[in-house]
Amino acid sequence: MEFKSPLPLRLKEARNKAKISQVELGIRIGLEPSSASGRMNHYEKGRHTPDLQTLSRIASQLDVPLNYFFCETEELAEINLLLHRLSENKMNSILTWIKSQGYLDDDF
């Protein structure tokens, strides 16, 4: 089975949810206005993949964690979005709770 990168779809979904056009997002991450829409379109269609630095700027502008673009399932993507919005203290509390539930192997 061929692996299909979730990045193009997640990028488009996050951009649409943020109600930002391709050209606006491109300009916000430092692309030239004349090429911003085309470049973002190529990323969303999967024709090109942004480098990590560019993707980090995109994530910042869309207020999503960088790893959101690489989650293999919708459930993991949703969990990452929820965790991203928590304070560090609350995130640590959740991590402690998960570990205390015995869901993970002892070697983890």
mmCIF file of C-alpha atoms in Angstrom:
data_model
loop_
_atom_site.group_PDB
_atom_site.id
_atom_site.type_symbol
_atom_site.label_atom_id
_atom_site.label_comp_id
_atom_site.label_asym_id
_atom_site.label_seq_id
_atom_site.Cartn_x
_atom_site.Cartn_y
_atom_site.Cartn_z
ATOM 1 C CA MET A 1 0.000 0.000 0.000
ATOM 2 C CA GLU A 2 1.338 3.407 -0.970
ATOM 3 C CA PHE A 3 1.724 6.009 1.766
ATOM 4 C CA LYS A 4 -0.019 9.274 0.991
ATOM 5 C CA SER A 5 1.236 12.280 2.906
ATOM 6 C CA PRO A 6 -1.432 13.905 5.054
ATOM 7 C CA LEU A 7 0.324 17.268 4.753
ATOM 8 C CA PRO A 8 -1.511 18.706 1.704
ATOM 9 C CA LEU A 9 -4.982 17.987 3.054
ATOM 10 C CA ARG A 10 -4.158 19.096 6.603
ATOM 11 C CA LEU A 11 -2.608 22.310 5.309
ATOM 12 C CA LYS A 12 -5.701 23.146 3.277
ATOM 13 C CA GLU A 13 -8.062 22.254 6.137
ATOM 14 C CA ALA A 14 -6.132 24.354 8.662
ATOM 15 C CA ARG A 15 -5.934 27.307 6.274
ATOM 16 C CA ASN A 16 -9.653 27.153 5.508
ATOM 17 C CA LYS A 17 -10.494 26.851 9.202
ATOM 18 C CA ALA A 18 -8.383 29.963 9.860
ATOM 19 C CA LYS A 19 -10.264 31.715 7.017
ATOM 20 C CA ILE A 20 -7.040 32.778 5.325
ATOM 21 C CA SER A 21 -6.563 32.780 1.558
ATOM 22 C CA GLN A 22 -3.601 31.053 -0.041
ATOM 23 C CA VAL A 23 -2.074 34.372 -1.047
ATOM 24 C CA GLU A 24 -2.551 35.876 2.434
ATOM 25 C CA LEU A 25 -0.944 32.876 4.133
ATOM 26 C CA GLY A 26 1.918 32.913 1.655
ATOM 27 C CA ILE A 27 2.599 36.590 2.299
ATOM 28 C CA ARG A 28 2.393 36.081 6.079
ATOM 29 C CA ILE A 29 5.123 33.424 5.924
ATOM 30 C CA GLY A 30 7.391 35.644 3.838
ATOM 31 C CA LEU A 31 6.683 34.657 0.243
ATOM 32 C CA GLU A 32 6.646 37.252 -2.513
ATOM 33 C CA PRO A 33 3.076 38.431 -3.177
ATOM 34 C CA SER A 34 3.386 37.534 -6.866
ATOM 35 C CA SER A 35 4.168 33.882 -6.113
ATOM 36 C CA ALA A 36 2.417 33.360 -2.765
ATOM 37 C CA SER A 37 -0.845 31.909 -4.080
ATOM 38 C CA GLY A 38 0.840 29.607 -6.588
ATOM 39 C CA ARG A 39 3.341 28.270 -4.080
ATOM 40 C CA MET A 40 0.688 27.616 -1.445
ATOM 41 C CA ASN A 41 -1.467 25.916 -4.075
ATOM 42 C CA HIS A 42 1.422 23.606 -4.948
ATOM 43 C CA TYR A 43 1.829 22.711 -1.266
ATOM 44 C CA GLU A 44 -1.891 21.999 -0.891
ATOM 45 C CA LYS A 45 -1.982 19.885 -4.052
ATOM 46 C CA GLY A 46 1.080 17.910 -2.936
ATOM 47 C CA ARG A 47 3.127 18.942 -5.974
ATOM 48 C CA HIS A 48 5.807 20.391 -3.715
ATOM 49 C CA THR A 49 6.574 19.969 -0.030
ATOM 50 C CA PRO A 50 7.617 22.971 2.042
ATOM 51 C CA ASP A 51 10.916 22.726 3.875
ATOM 52 C CA LEU A 52 10.742 22.393 7.649
ATOM 53 C CA GLN A 53 11.412 26.071 8.328
ATOM 54 C CA THR A 54 8.626 27.127 5.944
ATOM 55 C CA LEU A 55 6.259 24.555 7.404
ATOM 56 C CA SER A 56 7.061 25.814 10.897
ATOM 57 C CA ARG A 57 6.102 29.353 9.838
ATOM 58 C CA ILE A 58 2.889 28.007 8.289
ATOM 59 C CA ALA A 59 2.028 26.142 11.504
ATOM 60 C CA SER A 60 2.639 29.282 13.525
ATOM 61 C CA GLN A 61 0.386 31.387 11.289
ATOM 62 C CA LEU A 62 -2.381 28.777 11.390
ATOM 63 C CA ASP A 63 -1.961 28.191 15.149
ATOM 64 C CA VAL A 64 -1.474 24.451 14.798
ATOM 65 C CA PRO A 65 1.412 22.322 16.105
ATOM 66 C CA LEU A 66 4.003 21.381 13.506
ATOM 67 C CA ASN A 67 3.372 17.667 14.032
ATOM 68 C CA TYR A 68 -0.305 18.144 13.080
ATOM 69 C CA PHE A 69 0.723 18.054 9.423
ATOM 70 C CA PHE A 70 2.234 14.581 9.823
ATOM 71 C CA CYS A 71 -0.380 12.748 11.915
ATOM 72 C CA GLU A 72 -1.351 9.500 10.204
ATOM 73 C CA THR A 73 -4.938 9.449 11.509
ATOM 74 C CA GLU A 74 -7.638 12.030 12.092
ATOM 75 C CA GLU A 75 -7.799 11.018 15.754
ATOM 76 C CA LEU A 76 -4.117 11.773 16.298
ATOM 77 C CA ALA A 77 -4.492 15.061 14.445
ATOM 78 C CA GLU A 78 -7.411 16.050 16.670
ATOM 79 C CA ILE A 79 -5.545 15.045 19.837
ATOM 80 C CA ASN A 80 -2.562 17.139 18.755
ATOM 81 C CA LEU A 81 -4.774 20.161 18.091
ATOM 82 C CA LEU A 82 -6.389 19.824 21.507
ATOM 83 C CA LEU A 83 -3.059 19.414 23.312
ATOM 84 C CA HIS A 84 -1.634 22.401 21.432
ATOM 85 C CA ARG A 85 -4.269 24.629 22.993
ATOM 86 C CA LEU A 86 -3.540 23.548 26.577
ATOM 87 C CA SER A 87 -1.225 25.277 28.994
ATOM 88 C CA GLU A 88 2.002 23.449 29.792
ATOM 89 C CA ASN A 89 0.717 22.736 33.303
ATOM 90 C CA LYS A 90 -2.492 21.131 32.028
ATOM 91 C CA MET A 91 -0.570 19.157 29.412
ATOM 92 C CA ASN A 92 1.737 17.775 32.107
ATOM 93 C CA SER A 93 -1.285 16.840 34.224
ATOM 94 C CA ILE A 94 -2.792 14.912 31.317
ATOM 95 C CA LEU A 95 0.515 13.175 30.630
ATOM 96 C CA THR A 96 0.778 12.148 34.276
ATOM 97 C CA TRP A 97 -2.811 10.859 34.230
ATOM 98 C CA ILE A 98 -2.261 8.809 31.048
ATOM 99 C CA LYS A 99 0.847 7.219 32.541
ATOM 100 C CA SER A 100 -1.016 6.439 35.772
ATOM 101 C CA GLN A 101 -3.791 4.565 33.950
ATOM 102 C CA GLY A 102 -1.558 1.671 32.921
ATOM 103 C CA TYR A 103 -2.405 2.047 29.229
ATOM 104 C CA LEU A 104 1.251 1.951 28.268
ATOM 105 C CA ASP A 105 3.782 -0.850 28.457
ATOM 106 C CA ASP A 106 6.049 -0.765 31.489
ATOM 107 C CA ASP A 107 9.042 -0.225 29.185
ATOM 108 C CA PHE A 108 7.658 3.064 27.874
#
